[in-house]
Coordinates of C-alpha atoms in Angstrom, one line a residue:
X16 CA 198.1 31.4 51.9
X17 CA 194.7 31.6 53.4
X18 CA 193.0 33.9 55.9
X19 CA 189.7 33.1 57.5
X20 CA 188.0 36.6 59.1
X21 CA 185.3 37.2 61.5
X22 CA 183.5 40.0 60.9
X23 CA 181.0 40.2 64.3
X24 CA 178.7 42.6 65.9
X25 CA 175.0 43.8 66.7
X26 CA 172.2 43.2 63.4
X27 CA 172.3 46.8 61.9
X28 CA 176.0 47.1 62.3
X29 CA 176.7 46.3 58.2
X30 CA 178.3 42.8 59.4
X31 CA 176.8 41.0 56.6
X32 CA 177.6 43.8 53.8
X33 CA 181.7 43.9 55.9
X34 CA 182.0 40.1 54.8
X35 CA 180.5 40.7 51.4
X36 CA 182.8 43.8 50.9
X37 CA 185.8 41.8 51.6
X38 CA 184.4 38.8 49.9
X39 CA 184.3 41.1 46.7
X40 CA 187.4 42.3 47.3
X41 CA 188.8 38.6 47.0
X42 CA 187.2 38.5 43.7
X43 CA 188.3 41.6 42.2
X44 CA 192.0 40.3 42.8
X45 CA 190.9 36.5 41.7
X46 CA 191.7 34.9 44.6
X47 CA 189.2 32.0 45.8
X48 CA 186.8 33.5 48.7
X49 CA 183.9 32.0 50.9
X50 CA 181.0 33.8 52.4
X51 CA 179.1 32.6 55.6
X52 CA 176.6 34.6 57.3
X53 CA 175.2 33.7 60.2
X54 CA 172.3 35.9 62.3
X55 CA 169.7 35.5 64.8
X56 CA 166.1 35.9 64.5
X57 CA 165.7 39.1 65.1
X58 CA 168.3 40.9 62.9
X59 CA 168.3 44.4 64.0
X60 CA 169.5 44.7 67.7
X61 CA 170.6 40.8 67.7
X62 CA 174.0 38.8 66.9
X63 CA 175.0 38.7 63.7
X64 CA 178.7 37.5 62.0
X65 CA 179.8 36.4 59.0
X66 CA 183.1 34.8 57.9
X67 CA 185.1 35.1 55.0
X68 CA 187.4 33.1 53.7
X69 CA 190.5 34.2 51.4
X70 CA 192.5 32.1 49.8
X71 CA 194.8 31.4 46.5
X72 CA 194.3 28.0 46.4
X73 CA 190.6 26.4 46.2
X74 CA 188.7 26.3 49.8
X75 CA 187.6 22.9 51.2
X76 CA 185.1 24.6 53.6
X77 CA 183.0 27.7 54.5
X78 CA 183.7 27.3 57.9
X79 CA 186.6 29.2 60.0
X80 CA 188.5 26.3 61.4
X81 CA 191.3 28.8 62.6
X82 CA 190.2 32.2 62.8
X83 CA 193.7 34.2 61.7
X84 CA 191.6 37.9 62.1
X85 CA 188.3 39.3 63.9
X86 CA 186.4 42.8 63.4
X87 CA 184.5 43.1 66.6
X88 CA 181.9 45.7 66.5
X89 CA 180.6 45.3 70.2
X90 CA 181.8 43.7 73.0
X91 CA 180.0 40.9 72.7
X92 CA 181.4 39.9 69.8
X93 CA 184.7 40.4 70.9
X94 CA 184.2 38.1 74.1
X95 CA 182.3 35.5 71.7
X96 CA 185.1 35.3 69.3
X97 CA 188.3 36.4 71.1
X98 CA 188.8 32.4 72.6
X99 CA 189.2 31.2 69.3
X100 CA 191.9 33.2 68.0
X101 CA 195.2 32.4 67.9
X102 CA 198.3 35.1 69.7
X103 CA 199.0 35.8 66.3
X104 CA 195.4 37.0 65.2
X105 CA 194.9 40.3 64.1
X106 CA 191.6 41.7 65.8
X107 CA 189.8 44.7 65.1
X108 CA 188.2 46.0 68.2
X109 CA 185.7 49.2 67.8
X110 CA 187.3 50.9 70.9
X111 CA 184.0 53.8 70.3
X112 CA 181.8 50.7 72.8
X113 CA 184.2 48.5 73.7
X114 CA 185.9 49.5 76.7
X115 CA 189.6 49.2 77.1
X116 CA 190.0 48.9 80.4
X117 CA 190.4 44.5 80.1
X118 CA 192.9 42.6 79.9
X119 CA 193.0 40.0 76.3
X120 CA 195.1 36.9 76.1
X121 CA 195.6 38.7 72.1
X122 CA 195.7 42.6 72.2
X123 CA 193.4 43.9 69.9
X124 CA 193.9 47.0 67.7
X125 CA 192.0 49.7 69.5
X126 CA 190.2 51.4 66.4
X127 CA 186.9 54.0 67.5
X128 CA 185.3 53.0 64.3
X129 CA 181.9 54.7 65.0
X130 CA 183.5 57.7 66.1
X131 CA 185.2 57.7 63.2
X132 CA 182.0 57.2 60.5
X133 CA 180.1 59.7 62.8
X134 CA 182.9 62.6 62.8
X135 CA 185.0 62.0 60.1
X136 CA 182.7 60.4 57.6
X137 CA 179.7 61.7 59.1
X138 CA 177.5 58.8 58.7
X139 CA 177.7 55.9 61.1
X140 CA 176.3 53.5 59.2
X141 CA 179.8 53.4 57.2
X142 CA 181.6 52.1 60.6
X143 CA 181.4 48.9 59.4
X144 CA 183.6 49.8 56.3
X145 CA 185.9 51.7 58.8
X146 CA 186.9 48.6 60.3
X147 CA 187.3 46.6 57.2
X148 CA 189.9 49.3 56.3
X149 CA 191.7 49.0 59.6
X150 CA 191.5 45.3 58.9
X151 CA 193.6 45.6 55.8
X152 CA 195.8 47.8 57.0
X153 CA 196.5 45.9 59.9
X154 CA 196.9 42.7 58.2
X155 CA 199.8 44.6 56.2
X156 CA 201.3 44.9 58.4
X157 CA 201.6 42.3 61.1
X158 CA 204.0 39.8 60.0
X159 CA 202.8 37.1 61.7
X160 CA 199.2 37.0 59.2
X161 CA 199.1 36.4 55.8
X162 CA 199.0 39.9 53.8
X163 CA 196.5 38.8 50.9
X164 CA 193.6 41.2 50.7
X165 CA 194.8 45.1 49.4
X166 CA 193.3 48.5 49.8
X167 CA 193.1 48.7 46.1
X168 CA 191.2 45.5 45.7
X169 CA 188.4 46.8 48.7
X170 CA 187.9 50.3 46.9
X171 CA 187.3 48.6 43.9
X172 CA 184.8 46.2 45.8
X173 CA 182.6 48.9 46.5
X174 CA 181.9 49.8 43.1
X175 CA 180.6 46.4 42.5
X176 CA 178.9 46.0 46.1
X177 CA 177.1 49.9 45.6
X178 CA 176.7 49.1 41.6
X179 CA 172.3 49.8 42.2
X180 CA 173.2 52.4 44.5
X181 CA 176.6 54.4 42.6
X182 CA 175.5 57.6 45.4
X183 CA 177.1 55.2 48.3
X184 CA 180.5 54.3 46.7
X185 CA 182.2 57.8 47.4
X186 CA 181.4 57.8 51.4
X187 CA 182.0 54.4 51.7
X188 CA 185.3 54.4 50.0
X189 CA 186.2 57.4 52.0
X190 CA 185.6 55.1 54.9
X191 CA 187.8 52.3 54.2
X192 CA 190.6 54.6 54.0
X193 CA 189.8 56.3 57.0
X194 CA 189.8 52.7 58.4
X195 CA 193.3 52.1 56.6
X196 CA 194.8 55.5 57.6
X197 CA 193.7 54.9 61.2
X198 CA 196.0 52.3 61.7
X199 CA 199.9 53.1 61.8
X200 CA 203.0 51.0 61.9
X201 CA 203.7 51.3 65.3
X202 CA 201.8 48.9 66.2
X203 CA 198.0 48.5 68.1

């Protein structure tokens, strides 16, 4: 089994840290991972993604050949990466700046992660972690995706990813199960 994310928005959005939290997360349940970032010059304000790459067998390639999930952060993103999923990706759309008033070919789950981090969690810079929550959660359920990645395994990845900063790992965990409890059974 093998699932190869997207994780795309604005520089300053956390995209980079996203991959490496799920990245860790790979590694905390021993599974083989990948990390690729990729951003633009000017970091803060431009594009920036990164793509992960889970498996339980060894990876030939850092690169997402076919994209089986997405975490789009703006709307740009979404429109960037949206033609190369597949009608039985899971996509994780932050609904708080993307507007829902479009039509995808793959219908994304709607999930107002910076409303979230700024009400709930009450710092936005954790909307990042928000989605990677929703991500799990929705990759649990939709039985059309390999379910490898667990909550468990992400909570734990924080403790490594905010080991020289232990004050972060609280709020951050607190977001990824906001993320995770966003999303329900029922569907997008």
């Amino acid at each position: 089994m093998q699932n190869e994310i997207i994780i795309a928005g604005f520089g300053g959005q956390g995209v980079l840290l996203a991959g490496t939290l799920l990245a860790q997360a790979a590694i905390e349940q021993g599974l083989h991972t990948t990390w690729f970032p990729s951003y633009g010059a000017e970091m803060r304000g431009g594009t920036a993604n990164s793509t992960v790459i889970v498996s339980n067998d060894e990876i030939g390639s850092p690169i997402a050949f076919n994209p089986n999930a997405l975490i789009a952060l703006n709307e740009p993103s979404l429109n960037k990466f949206m033609p190369r999923m597949s009608e039985k990706s899971v996509i994780i759309a932050n609904s708080s700046i993307i507007p829902n008033d479009k039509e995808y070919k793959i219908k994304p789950y709607l999930v107002p992660v910076t409303d979230i981090a700024d009400k709930e969690i009450k710092n936005l810079k954790t909307a990042n972690l928000v989605a990677v929550g929703a991500l799990i959660k929705a990759l649990e359920i939709n039985e059309n995706v390999n379910e490898i990645l667990t909550l468990k395994s992400a909570l734990s990845a924080c403790e490594t990813a905010f080991s020289s900063k232990p004050e972060f790992v609280e709020i951050n965990k607190k977001a990824i199960q906001a993320g995770y409890g966003y999303i329900t059974a029922s569907g997008k």
